Short mmCIF file of C-alpha atoms and ligand atoms in Angstrom, two decimals:
data_model
loop_
_atom_site.label_atom_id
_atom_site.label_comp_id
_atom_site.label_asym_id
_atom_site.label_seq_id
_atom_site.Cartn_x
_atom_site.Cartn_y
_atom_site.Cartn_z
CA MET A 1309 -30.91 38.16 -10.21
CA SER A 1310 -34.07 40.68 -9.83
CA VAL A 1311 -37.34 39.34 -8.36
CA GLU A 1312 -39.15 40.07 -11.63
CA ARG A 1313 -36.47 37.96 -13.65
CA GLU A 1314 -36.86 35.23 -11.28
CA HIS A 1315 -40.71 35.00 -11.88
CA CYS A 1316 -40.18 35.02 -15.77
CA GLN A 1317 -37.72 32.27 -15.36
CA CYS A 1318 -40.02 30.27 -13.18
CA GLN A 1319 -43.09 30.20 -15.54
CA ASP A 1320 -40.57 29.61 -18.64
CA THR A 1321 -38.83 26.95 -16.91
CA GLN A 1322 -41.80 24.88 -16.02
CA THR A 1323 -43.10 25.37 -19.63
CA ARG A 1324 -39.66 24.19 -21.05
CA PHE A 1325 -39.51 21.10 -19.01
CA LEU A 1326 -42.86 20.05 -20.01
CA GLN A 1327 -42.24 20.73 -23.70
CA ARG A 1328 -39.30 18.06 -23.33
CA ALA A 1329 -41.70 15.51 -22.08
CA PHE A 1330 -44.59 16.55 -24.46
CA GLU A 1331 -42.14 15.73 -27.18
CA SER A 1332 -41.19 12.41 -26.02
CA LEU A 1333 -44.68 11.50 -25.54
CA GLN A 1334 -45.65 12.70 -28.99
CA LEU A 1335 -48.64 14.76 -27.73
CA GLY A 1336 -50.51 16.73 -30.04
CA ASP A 1337 -51.20 20.60 -29.90
CA ALA A 1338 -54.98 20.08 -28.47
CA GLN A 1339 -53.67 17.79 -25.85
CA ARG A 1340 -50.92 20.04 -24.85
CA GLU A 1341 -53.21 23.04 -24.51
CA LEU A 1342 -55.52 21.16 -22.40
CA LEU A 1343 -52.83 19.94 -20.11
CA LEU A 1344 -51.29 23.31 -19.63
CA SER A 1345 -54.64 25.19 -19.09
CA VAL A 1346 -55.74 26.22 -15.77
CA PHE A 1347 -59.07 25.49 -14.29
CA ARG A 1348 -59.61 28.45 -12.19
CA GLU A 1349 -57.62 31.36 -10.87
CA THR A 1350 -59.06 33.47 -7.95
CA THR A 1351 -57.47 36.85 -6.97
CA ILE A 1352 -58.71 38.63 -3.81
CA THR A 1353 -57.67 41.71 -1.83
CA ILE A 1354 -57.33 41.80 1.97
CA PRO A 1355 -57.42 45.05 3.61
CA LEU A 1356 -55.56 45.14 6.92
CA ARG A 1357 -54.04 47.46 9.57
CA PRO A 1358 -50.85 45.49 10.00
CA HIS A 1359 -49.97 45.97 13.56
CA ARG A 1360 -46.15 45.94 13.78
CA ALA A 1361 -44.80 44.30 16.90
CA ASP A 1362 -43.65 47.61 18.22
CA ASP A 1363 -46.21 49.83 16.87
CA ASP A 1364 -50.05 48.77 17.38
CA GLY A 1365 -51.39 51.53 15.39
CA GLY A 1366 -50.53 50.42 11.71
CA GLU A 1367 -51.81 52.23 8.77
CA LEU A 1368 -54.40 50.57 6.27
CA ARG A 1369 -52.68 48.26 3.80
CA THR A 1370 -54.18 46.17 1.13
CA TYR A 1371 -52.70 42.65 0.26
CA MET A 1372 -53.00 40.55 -2.74
CA GLY A 1373 -54.10 36.93 -2.20
CA TYR A 1374 -54.29 34.02 -4.81
CA ARG A 1375 -55.42 30.51 -5.34
CA VAL A 1376 -54.61 28.90 -8.72
CA GLN A 1377 -56.48 25.68 -9.38
CA HIS A 1378 -54.48 23.96 -12.24
CA ASN A 1379 -56.11 20.47 -12.86
CA HIS A 1380 -58.48 18.20 -10.92
CA ALA A 1381 -58.55 15.17 -13.25
CA ARG A 1382 -57.23 12.72 -10.60
CA GLY A 1383 -58.90 14.17 -7.67
CA PRO A 1384 -59.48 17.43 -5.35
CA PHE A 1385 -56.89 20.29 -5.93
CA LYS A 1386 -54.16 20.06 -3.60
CA GLY A 1387 -50.96 22.62 -2.82
CA GLY A 1388 -49.62 24.87 -0.24
CA LEU A 1389 -50.00 28.42 0.67
CA ARG A 1390 -47.03 30.80 0.54
CA PHE A 1391 -46.67 33.91 2.33
CA HIS A 1392 -43.80 35.89 1.06
CA PRO A 1393 -43.16 39.26 -0.60
CA SER A 1394 -42.36 37.85 -4.02
CA VAL A 1395 -45.79 36.13 -4.38
CA ASN A 1396 -47.59 36.87 -7.66
CA LEU A 1397 -49.91 35.15 -10.01
CA GLY A 1398 -47.36 34.09 -12.49
CA GLU A 1399 -45.32 32.19 -9.64
CA ILE A 1400 -48.28 30.72 -8.13
CA ARG A 1401 -49.55 29.50 -11.39
CA ALA A 1402 -46.17 27.89 -12.29
CA LEU A 1403 -46.32 26.20 -8.68
CA ALA A 1404 -49.96 25.20 -9.16
CA GLN A 1405 -49.24 23.30 -12.21
CA LEU A 1406 -46.19 21.51 -10.60
CA MET A 1407 -48.56 20.20 -8.02
CA THR A 1408 -50.57 18.34 -10.61
CA TRP A 1409 -47.51 16.65 -11.89
CA LYS A 1410 -46.13 15.93 -8.33
CA THR A 1411 -49.41 14.41 -7.03
CA ALA A 1412 -49.79 12.30 -10.33
CA LEU A 1413 -46.17 11.04 -10.29
CA VAL A 1414 -46.64 9.76 -6.65
CA ASP A 1415 -49.82 8.35 -7.80
CA ILE A 1416 -52.24 9.93 -5.01
CA PRO A 1417 -55.75 10.87 -5.86
CA PHE A 1418 -55.15 14.80 -5.99
CA GLY A 1419 -55.02 17.40 -8.51
CA GLY A 1420 -52.64 20.66 -8.40
CA ALA A 1421 -53.20 23.97 -6.97
CA LYS A 1422 -51.14 26.57 -5.09
CA GLY A 1423 -51.87 29.73 -3.44
CA GLY A 1424 -50.54 32.69 -1.32
CA ILE A 1425 -50.39 36.23 -0.14
CA ALA A 1426 -47.69 38.80 -1.01
CA ILE A 1427 -46.69 39.81 2.35
CA ASP A 1428 -43.49 39.95 4.26
CA THR A 1429 -44.48 38.06 7.45
CA THR A 1430 -41.69 39.37 9.74
CA GLU A 1431 -43.40 42.82 9.64
CA LEU A 1432 -46.56 41.28 11.16
CA SER A 1433 -47.51 40.61 14.81
CA GLN A 1434 -48.79 37.21 15.44
CA HIS A 1435 -52.39 38.80 15.97
CA ALA A 1436 -52.02 40.56 12.51
CA LEU A 1437 -51.00 37.25 10.90
CA GLU A 1438 -54.02 35.57 12.09
CA THR A 1439 -56.38 38.28 11.12
CA LEU A 1440 -54.81 38.19 7.48
CA THR A 1441 -55.09 34.42 7.48
CA LYS A 1442 -58.77 34.29 8.60
CA ARG A 1443 -59.75 37.00 6.01
CA PHE A 1444 -58.05 34.98 3.38
CA VAL A 1445 -60.19 32.03 4.19
CA GLN A 1446 -63.26 33.97 4.52
CA LYS A 1447 -62.78 35.18 0.99
CA MET A 1448 -61.49 31.67 -0.46
CA ALA A 1449 -63.92 29.65 1.30
CA PRO A 1450 -66.19 28.97 -1.80
CA VAL A 1451 -63.27 27.44 -3.59
CA PHE A 1452 -62.00 25.20 -0.84
CA GLY A 1453 -63.52 22.10 0.36
CA VAL A 1454 -62.57 18.50 1.82
CA HIS A 1455 -63.30 17.04 -1.68
CA GLN A 1456 -62.48 20.11 -3.65
CA ASP A 1457 -59.45 21.96 -2.70
CA ILE A 1458 -57.22 21.30 0.39
CA PRO A 1459 -54.40 23.71 1.31
CA ALA A 1460 -51.24 23.12 2.98
CA PRO A 1461 -48.11 24.80 4.36
CA ASP A 1462 -45.25 26.19 2.20
CA VAL A 1463 -42.81 29.12 2.19
CA GLY A 1464 -43.80 31.57 5.33
CA THR A 1465 -46.71 29.26 6.60
CA ASN A 1466 -46.63 26.66 9.20
CA PRO A 1467 -48.85 24.26 11.41
CA GLN A 1468 -50.12 27.43 13.34
CA VAL A 1469 -51.41 29.08 10.04
CA MET A 1470 -53.16 25.90 8.99
CA ALA A 1471 -54.86 25.73 12.51
CA TRP A 1472 -56.08 29.31 11.81
CA ILE A 1473 -57.44 28.04 8.46
CA LEU A 1474 -59.20 25.07 10.12
CA GLU A 1475 -60.74 27.40 12.61
CA GLU A 1476 -61.89 29.89 10.17
CA TYR A 1477 -63.53 27.21 7.77
CA SER A 1478 -65.09 25.33 10.43
CA LYS A 1479 -67.03 28.44 11.66
CA THR A 1480 -69.29 28.04 8.58
CA HIS A 1481 -68.88 24.41 7.80
CA GLY A 1482 -68.65 22.61 11.24
CA TYR A 1483 -65.60 21.01 12.60
CA THR A 1484 -63.72 20.23 9.43
CA PRO A 1485 -59.92 18.70 9.89
CA GLY A 1486 -59.83 17.39 6.37
CA ILE A 1487 -59.92 21.08 4.91
CA VAL A 1488 -56.43 21.60 5.47
CA THR A 1489 -53.14 19.37 6.08
CA GLY A 1490 -49.82 20.18 7.89
CA LYS A 1491 -52.02 20.91 10.99
CA PRO A 1492 -50.72 20.53 14.58
CA MET A 1493 -51.14 17.07 15.79
CA GLU A 1494 -53.61 18.24 18.37
CA LEU A 1495 -56.03 19.28 15.69
CA GLY A 1496 -56.02 16.16 13.58
CA GLY A 1497 -52.70 16.57 11.95
CA SER A 1498 -50.72 13.37 11.02
CA ALA A 1499 -47.57 12.09 12.88
CA GLY A 1500 -44.53 12.84 10.76
CA ARG A 1501 -46.12 15.66 8.54
CA LEU A 1502 -43.75 18.32 10.00
CA GLU A 1503 -40.74 16.53 8.78
CA ALA A 1504 -42.09 14.66 5.87
CA THR A 1505 -40.68 16.85 3.13
CA GLY A 1506 -37.14 16.75 4.52
CA HIS A 1507 -37.28 13.08 5.49
CA GLY A 1508 -38.24 12.19 1.93
CA VAL A 1509 -35.33 14.53 0.54
CA ALA A 1510 -32.79 12.84 2.64
CA TYR A 1511 -34.12 9.36 1.78
CA LEU A 1512 -33.84 9.90 -1.88
CA THR A 1513 -30.60 11.51 -1.53
CA ASP A 1514 -29.26 8.42 0.07
CA LYS A 1515 -30.80 6.37 -2.38
CA ALA A 1516 -29.52 8.22 -5.51
CA ALA A 1517 -26.01 8.74 -3.91
CA THR A 1518 -25.88 4.97 -3.26
CA GLU A 1519 -26.36 4.36 -7.09
CA MET A 1520 -23.61 6.69 -7.78
CA SER A 1521 -21.38 4.90 -5.60
CA LEU A 1522 -21.11 7.90 -3.38
CA SER A 1523 -21.24 6.92 0.36
CA ILE A 1524 -23.78 9.05 2.37
CA LYS A 1525 -21.48 8.64 5.43
CA GLY A 1526 -19.08 11.49 5.58
CA ALA A 1527 -20.25 13.01 2.35
CA PRO A 1528 -19.90 16.83 2.24
CA ILE A 1529 -23.38 18.35 1.81
CA VAL A 1530 -24.45 21.75 1.16
CA ILE A 1531 -28.14 23.05 1.79
CA GLN A 1532 -29.39 26.34 1.03
CA GLY A 1533 -32.43 27.33 3.18
CA PHE A 1534 -32.81 26.22 6.71
CA GLY A 1535 -36.55 26.43 7.07
CA ASN A 1536 -39.06 23.51 7.45
CA VAL A 1537 -37.48 21.51 4.43
CA GLY A 1538 -33.94 22.57 4.71
CA PHE A 1539 -33.77 21.96 8.65
CA HIS A 1540 -35.41 18.55 8.51
CA THR A 1541 -33.24 17.57 5.49
CA ALA A 1542 -30.13 18.31 7.32
CA GLN A 1543 -31.22 17.01 10.53
CA ARG A 1544 -31.89 13.51 8.87
CA LEU A 1545 -28.92 13.61 6.56
CA ALA A 1546 -26.62 14.38 9.62
CA ALA A 1547 -28.35 11.45 11.61
CA MET A 1548 -27.42 9.33 8.65
CA GLY A 1549 -23.66 10.32 9.09
CA ALA A 1550 -23.31 12.88 6.36
CA ARG A 1551 -21.25 15.88 7.01
CA VAL A 1552 -23.49 19.10 6.37
CA ILE A 1553 -20.97 21.52 5.83
CA ALA A 1554 -22.80 24.67 4.85
CA VAL A 1555 -26.50 25.76 5.34
CA SER A 1556 -28.09 29.41 4.61
CA ASP A 1557 -31.11 31.50 5.21
CA SER A 1558 -32.37 34.43 3.23
CA ARG A 1559 -29.73 36.78 4.73
CA ASN A 1560 -26.60 34.82 4.65
CA GLY A 1561 -24.84 31.31 5.05
CA VAL A 1562 -22.42 29.52 7.52
CA VAL A 1563 -19.79 26.86 6.58
CA CYS A 1564 -17.79 24.55 8.86
CA GLU A 1565 -15.76 21.67 6.91
CA ALA A 1566 -15.91 19.48 10.10
CA GLY A 1567 -19.74 19.36 9.73
CA ILE A 1568 -22.34 21.77 11.42
CA ASP A 1569 -24.11 20.60 14.52
CA ILE A 1570 -27.79 20.91 13.25
CA GLU A 1571 -29.44 21.05 16.59
CA GLN A 1572 -27.22 23.67 17.72
CA ALA A 1573 -27.95 25.54 14.57
CA GLN A 1574 -31.54 25.24 14.93
CA CYS A 1575 -31.28 26.54 18.56
CA HIS A 1576 -29.16 29.56 17.54
CA VAL A 1577 -31.93 30.48 14.90
CA ALA A 1578 -34.65 30.22 17.44
CA GLU A 1579 -32.65 32.60 19.71
CA THR A 1580 -31.43 35.21 17.15
CA GLY A 1581 -33.64 34.69 14.33
CA TRP A 1582 -30.65 33.90 11.91
CA LEU A 1583 -27.88 31.54 11.18
CA GLU A 1584 -25.43 34.46 11.03
CA GLY A 1585 -22.90 34.24 13.96
CA LEU A 1586 -23.42 30.69 14.62
CA PRO A 1587 -20.52 29.49 16.88
CA GLY A 1588 -17.67 27.46 15.36
CA THR A 1589 -18.78 28.35 11.54
CA GLU A 1590 -17.46 30.87 9.10
CA PRO A 1591 -19.61 33.24 7.16
CA VAL A 1592 -20.63 32.79 3.46
CA SER A 1593 -22.88 34.52 1.33
CA ASN A 1594 -25.97 32.66 -0.50
CA ALA A 1595 -24.07 33.10 -3.87
CA GLU A 1596 -20.94 31.41 -2.65
CA LEU A 1597 -22.61 28.66 -0.75
CA LEU A 1598 -24.08 27.22 -3.99
CA GLU A 1599 -20.50 27.19 -5.65
CA TYR A 1600 -18.91 25.66 -2.53
CA PRO A 1601 -17.04 22.46 -3.02
CA CYS A 1602 -19.13 19.52 -2.15
CA ASP A 1603 -20.51 16.02 -3.11
CA ILE A 1604 -24.24 17.03 -2.97
CA LEU A 1605 -25.92 20.37 -3.11
CA ILE A 1606 -29.60 20.80 -1.91
CA PRO A 1607 -31.40 23.87 -2.77
CA ALA A 1608 -34.35 24.31 -0.24
CA ALA A 1609 -35.29 27.64 -0.33
CA VAL A 1610 -36.90 29.60 -3.30
CA GLU A 1611 -36.93 29.47 -7.06
CA ALA A 1612 -34.21 29.80 -9.70
CA THR A 1613 -31.37 30.11 -7.30
CA ILE A 1614 -29.50 27.85 -9.66
CA ASN A 1615 -29.35 29.74 -12.93
CA CYS A 1616 -26.96 30.94 -15.91
CA ASP A 1617 -25.12 33.03 -13.37
CA ASN A 1618 -23.72 30.00 -11.45
CA ALA A 1619 -24.61 26.82 -13.16
CA GLU A 1620 -21.06 26.44 -14.71
CA ALA A 1621 -19.56 26.88 -11.19
CA ILE A 1622 -21.63 24.29 -9.17
CA GLN A 1623 -19.30 21.71 -7.95
CA ALA A 1624 -21.45 19.18 -6.42
CA ARG A 1625 -21.95 15.59 -8.39
CA LEU A 1626 -25.58 15.40 -7.23
CA VAL A 1627 -28.18 18.24 -7.01
CA VAL A 1628 -31.26 17.29 -5.06
CA GLU A 1629 -34.25 19.81 -5.58
CA ALA A 1630 -35.78 19.88 -2.09
CA ALA A 1631 -37.39 23.45 -3.21
CA ASN A 1632 -39.75 23.99 -5.99
CA ILE A 1633 -38.23 25.11 -9.39
CA PRO A 1634 -35.14 25.95 -7.76
CA VAL A 1635 -33.01 25.31 -11.30
CA THR A 1636 -33.86 27.26 -14.29
CA HIS A 1637 -34.14 25.33 -17.51
CA LEU A 1638 -31.07 26.92 -18.92
CA ALA A 1639 -29.16 25.78 -15.81
CA ASP A 1640 -30.67 22.53 -16.09
CA ALA A 1641 -29.28 22.23 -19.36
CA THR A 1642 -25.74 23.20 -18.21
CA LEU A 1643 -25.87 20.72 -15.29
CA ARG A 1644 -26.91 17.74 -17.69
CA ASP A 1645 -24.13 18.52 -19.98
CA ARG A 1646 -21.67 18.74 -17.26
CA GLY A 1647 -22.81 15.42 -16.09
CA ILE A 1648 -24.36 16.28 -12.84
CA THR A 1649 -27.13 14.22 -11.67
CA VAL A 1650 -30.33 16.17 -10.66
CA ILE A 1651 -33.22 14.72 -8.80
CA PRO A 1652 -36.18 16.78 -9.87
CA ASP A 1653 -38.43 18.85 -7.41
CA LEU A 1654 -41.68 16.76 -8.44
CA LEU A 1655 -39.87 13.65 -7.13
CA ALA A 1656 -37.29 14.94 -4.44
CA ASN A 1657 -39.80 17.04 -2.30
CA ALA A 1658 -42.90 14.82 -2.92
CA GLY A 1659 -42.67 13.51 0.69
CA GLY A 1660 -44.59 16.56 1.77
CA VAL A 1661 -47.63 16.00 -0.36
CA LEU A 1662 -47.76 12.28 0.31
CA VAL A 1663 -47.90 12.78 3.91
CA SER A 1664 -50.46 15.45 3.42
CA TYR A 1665 -52.39 12.79 1.50
CA TYR A 1666 -52.10 10.38 4.53
CA GLU A 1667 -53.10 12.93 6.89
CA TRP A 1668 -56.17 13.73 4.56
CA VAL A 1669 -57.11 9.98 4.75
CA GLN A 1670 -56.59 9.83 8.48
CA ASN A 1671 -59.17 12.87 8.77
CA LEU A 1672 -61.62 11.13 6.55
CA GLN A 1673 -61.22 7.85 8.48
CA GLU A 1674 -61.25 9.57 11.77
CA PHE A 1675 -58.48 7.15 12.85
CA PRO A 1676 -54.88 8.43 13.27
CA TRP A 1677 -52.02 6.28 12.36
CA GLU A 1678 -48.98 5.53 14.17
CA TYR A 1679 -45.60 7.56 13.29
CA ASP A 1680 -43.86 4.30 12.24
CA THR A 1681 -46.82 3.41 9.82
CA VAL A 1682 -46.71 6.98 8.34
CA MET A 1683 -42.79 7.05 7.77
CA GLN A 1684 -42.84 3.33 6.45
CA ARG A 1685 -45.40 4.03 3.82
CA LEU A 1686 -43.76 7.31 2.95
CA GLU A 1687 -40.37 5.58 2.28
CA GLN A 1688 -42.01 2.55 0.44
CA ARG A 1689 -43.84 4.84 -1.90
CA LEU A 1690 -40.93 7.20 -2.70
CA ASP A 1691 -38.72 4.08 -3.23
CA ARG A 1692 -41.15 2.72 -5.74
CA VAL A 1693 -41.73 6.05 -7.59
CA TYR A 1694 -37.89 6.65 -7.71
CA ASP A 1695 -37.34 3.04 -9.19
CA GLN A 1696 -40.19 3.71 -11.95
CA VAL A 1697 -38.35 7.14 -12.89
CA ARG A 1698 -34.89 5.85 -12.95
CA ASP A 1699 -35.92 2.88 -15.04
CA LEU A 1700 -37.89 5.00 -17.39
CA ALA A 1701 -35.08 7.27 -17.63
CA GLN A 1702 -32.59 4.47 -18.53
CA GLN A 1703 -35.01 2.99 -21.22
CA GLY A 1704 -35.48 6.29 -22.85
CA ALA A 1705 -31.87 7.49 -22.59
CA THR A 1706 -33.32 10.50 -20.88
CA ASP A 1707 -32.92 12.42 -17.55
CA LEU A 1708 -34.73 11.93 -14.36
CA ARG A 1709 -36.66 15.10 -14.66
CA THR A 1710 -38.01 14.32 -18.17
CA ALA A 1711 -38.86 10.73 -17.24
CA ALA A 1712 -40.66 12.08 -14.08
CA TYR A 1713 -42.85 14.38 -16.40
CA GLU A 1714 -43.54 11.76 -18.68
CA LEU A 1715 -44.85 9.38 -16.04
CA ALA A 1716 -46.94 12.23 -14.53
CA ILE A 1717 -48.32 13.75 -17.63
CA GLY A 1718 -49.29 10.29 -18.85
CA ARG A 1719 -51.31 9.66 -15.58
CA VAL A 1720 -53.12 13.03 -15.90
CA ASN A 1721 -53.67 12.66 -19.80
CA GLN A 1722 -55.41 9.41 -19.14
CA ALA A 1723 -57.61 10.64 -16.29
CA MET A 1724 -58.67 13.36 -18.27
CA ALA A 1725 -59.52 11.11 -21.41
CA LEU A 1726 -61.48 8.93 -19.17
CA ARG A 1727 -63.39 11.53 -17.66
CA GLY A 1728 -64.02 13.10 -20.94
CA PHE A 1729 -62.66 16.63 -20.13
P1 NAD B 158 -39.74 28.04 4.93
O1 NAD B 158 -40.28 29.24 5.00
O2 NAD B 158 -39.85 27.20 6.30
O3 NAD B 158 -38.20 28.13 4.89
C1 NAD B 158 -37.44 28.85 3.68
C2 NAD B 158 -36.15 28.83 3.95
O4 NAD B 158 -35.51 29.43 2.62
C3 NAD B 158 -35.99 30.01 4.94
O5 NAD B 158 -34.46 29.58 5.80
C4 NAD B 158 -35.46 31.30 4.40
O6 NAD B 158 -34.84 32.27 5.20
C5 NAD B 158 -34.70 30.74 3.22
N1 NAD B 158 -34.86 31.66 1.92
C6 NAD B 158 -36.04 32.38 1.69
N2 NAD B 158 -35.55 33.17 0.54
C7 NAD B 158 -34.31 33.03 0.25
C8 NAD B 158 -33.40 33.34 -0.71
N3 NAD B 158 -33.73 34.21 -1.69
N4 NAD B 158 -32.07 32.79 -0.66
C9 NAD B 158 -31.76 31.82 0.28
N5 NAD B 158 -32.51 31.43 1.50
C10 NAD B 158 -33.72 31.93 1.23
O7 NAD B 158 -40.30 27.19 3.75
P2 NAD B 158 -40.03 25.70 3.20
O8 NAD B 158 -41.36 25.15 3.58
O9 NAD B 158 -39.00 25.05 3.99
O10 NAD B 158 -40.07 25.61 1.86
C11 NAD B 158 -38.80 25.51 1.21
C12 NAD B 158 -38.91 25.36 -0.18
O11 NAD B 158 -39.41 24.00 -0.31
C13 NAD B 158 -40.01 25.83 -1.18
O12 NAD B 158 -39.53 25.91 -2.57
C14 NAD B 158 -41.23 25.26 -1.05
O13 NAD B 158 -42.27 25.41 -2.17
C15 NAD B 158 -40.58 23.76 -0.99
N6 NAD B 158 -41.54 22.84 -0.51
C16 NAD B 158 -42.00 22.91 0.74
C17 NAD B 158 -42.95 21.86 1.34
C18 NAD B 158 -43.19 21.86 2.76
O14 NAD B 158 -43.87 20.72 3.33
N7 NAD B 158 -43.14 22.72 3.58
C19 NAD B 158 -43.09 20.85 0.21
C20 NAD B 158 -42.61 20.65 -0.93
C21 NAD B 158 -41.78 21.74 -1.26
#
C-alpha cells in the first residue's frame, strides 16, 4: 500500500470509528463538530546539515516538524513524538485525536496531542539527531509546558531523545523534568516506563484470551514490529509461557514454530540492526507474517498494516492493537464479520500513557515510586478499564472499540460542558 493511501486511511479510519460511537451516543452535529475540532496545529521548519555517520560534510536540508494539540478539556495536552519519514500533518492530526480518547478512556487528567518530524533517523549521526531534536524544542517551546503540553516517545524516538528535550527546555525554564515523559531514570524517568506499553499489551492479551477460553500458555502468537512496544510485548508474553512464533521489523520477519528466543532476537538486532538471519528461524515477509496461522496477532508497528488487502486472510482469533490505528475501518468491519475479537488501540496500548502519567506525577511530587508500585497500579487500572469496556460492549451488543470510544467521548464531552467550551 502506498504511503499516501495509508495516510488517507489513517484519518478516514479514525473518523469512521468515531461516527459509530457518535451515533450510539446520539450526539448532535454541534457536539460532534466540537469534539472533532483541533485546538492548535503548529508546523515548523528545521534547517540542518545532516552529518551522515560516514560523511561529516552533509548538505543543508530543511525538515518539517509538527505538533497537533487536539483537546485539553480534561487536562494538559499529552502525546508522543514520532521521527519517521512518513510523518505528515494528516497522520499527526489523527494520532493527536486518538490520544484525547485514550487519556479519557483510562481516566487520567490529560488531553490529546501528537508531534513529529518527517525524517529517516537511520540517515543521521547521533550528533545530528541531537541538534535536530534541540532545534525542534527551541521552536516548539512556546506550546510546550508542564501544565500545557507534555511530549513522550513514539516511533523513532526513545529515552535519549526525551533527555535532549528536557535539556533544551530546561535551558530557558530551569530544570524541568516534568516537561517530558519516557526520560531515562537518571533524569527523573519512572521505573517501568520503558516496558509499560508492552507490559500493558501483554497483560490485556492474557486477560482477553482467558475470557475466550484461550490459554496463553503455549498459544502461538505473531507480532509485527520489534521496537519498544513489539519487543517488550514479546518478552512479557514469552515469560507468561506463550509461544511467540513470528516477529518482524520494517525490512522483514522471521518465523520459528517452536517459539522464538526473544532475548536472543534482541541481541541479534543489537548486533546486526535487523531480525533477518536470526539463527534457528526462517525468513518471512511482513505481508506473509500477518496472514500466518496463529491464535493471537499483535500489530505493533505502524498504521493500516491490516487493511482490505489482507483482512480476509487473517487467521488469528484475537487481534490486539499494540500499534496506533493498525487496522483500517474497512478491515475492522471484515474482522468483526468474521468473528475475530479486536482489542482496540486506545485500550490495548494505553499502558504507555498511563505510566507516563505516573512519571509526571512523580516529577511534580519530586518523589519516585518503586517499580512494583508502578506495575501494580498499571495492571489494576488496565484491568478496571477493560472490564468497563467489556461490560458496556455486552450491554450495548456492540464491539470493544465502539464501547471504548463511547466511554471516552462521554468523558470528554462532559468535561467540555462543565468548562463551558
Ligand atoms: P519503535 O520505533 O520503537 O519500533 C517500531 C518497529 O516497527 C520497528 O521494529 C520497525 O522496524 C517496525 N516498523 C516500522 N515500519 C514498519 C512497517 N511498515 N512494517 C513493519 N514493521 C515496521 O516504535 P514503538 O515505540 O515500538 O511504536 C510502535 C507502535 O506503538 C506505534 O504505532 C506507536 O504509535 C505505538 N505506541 C507506542 C507507545 C510507546 O510507548 N512507545 C505507546 C503507545 C503506542
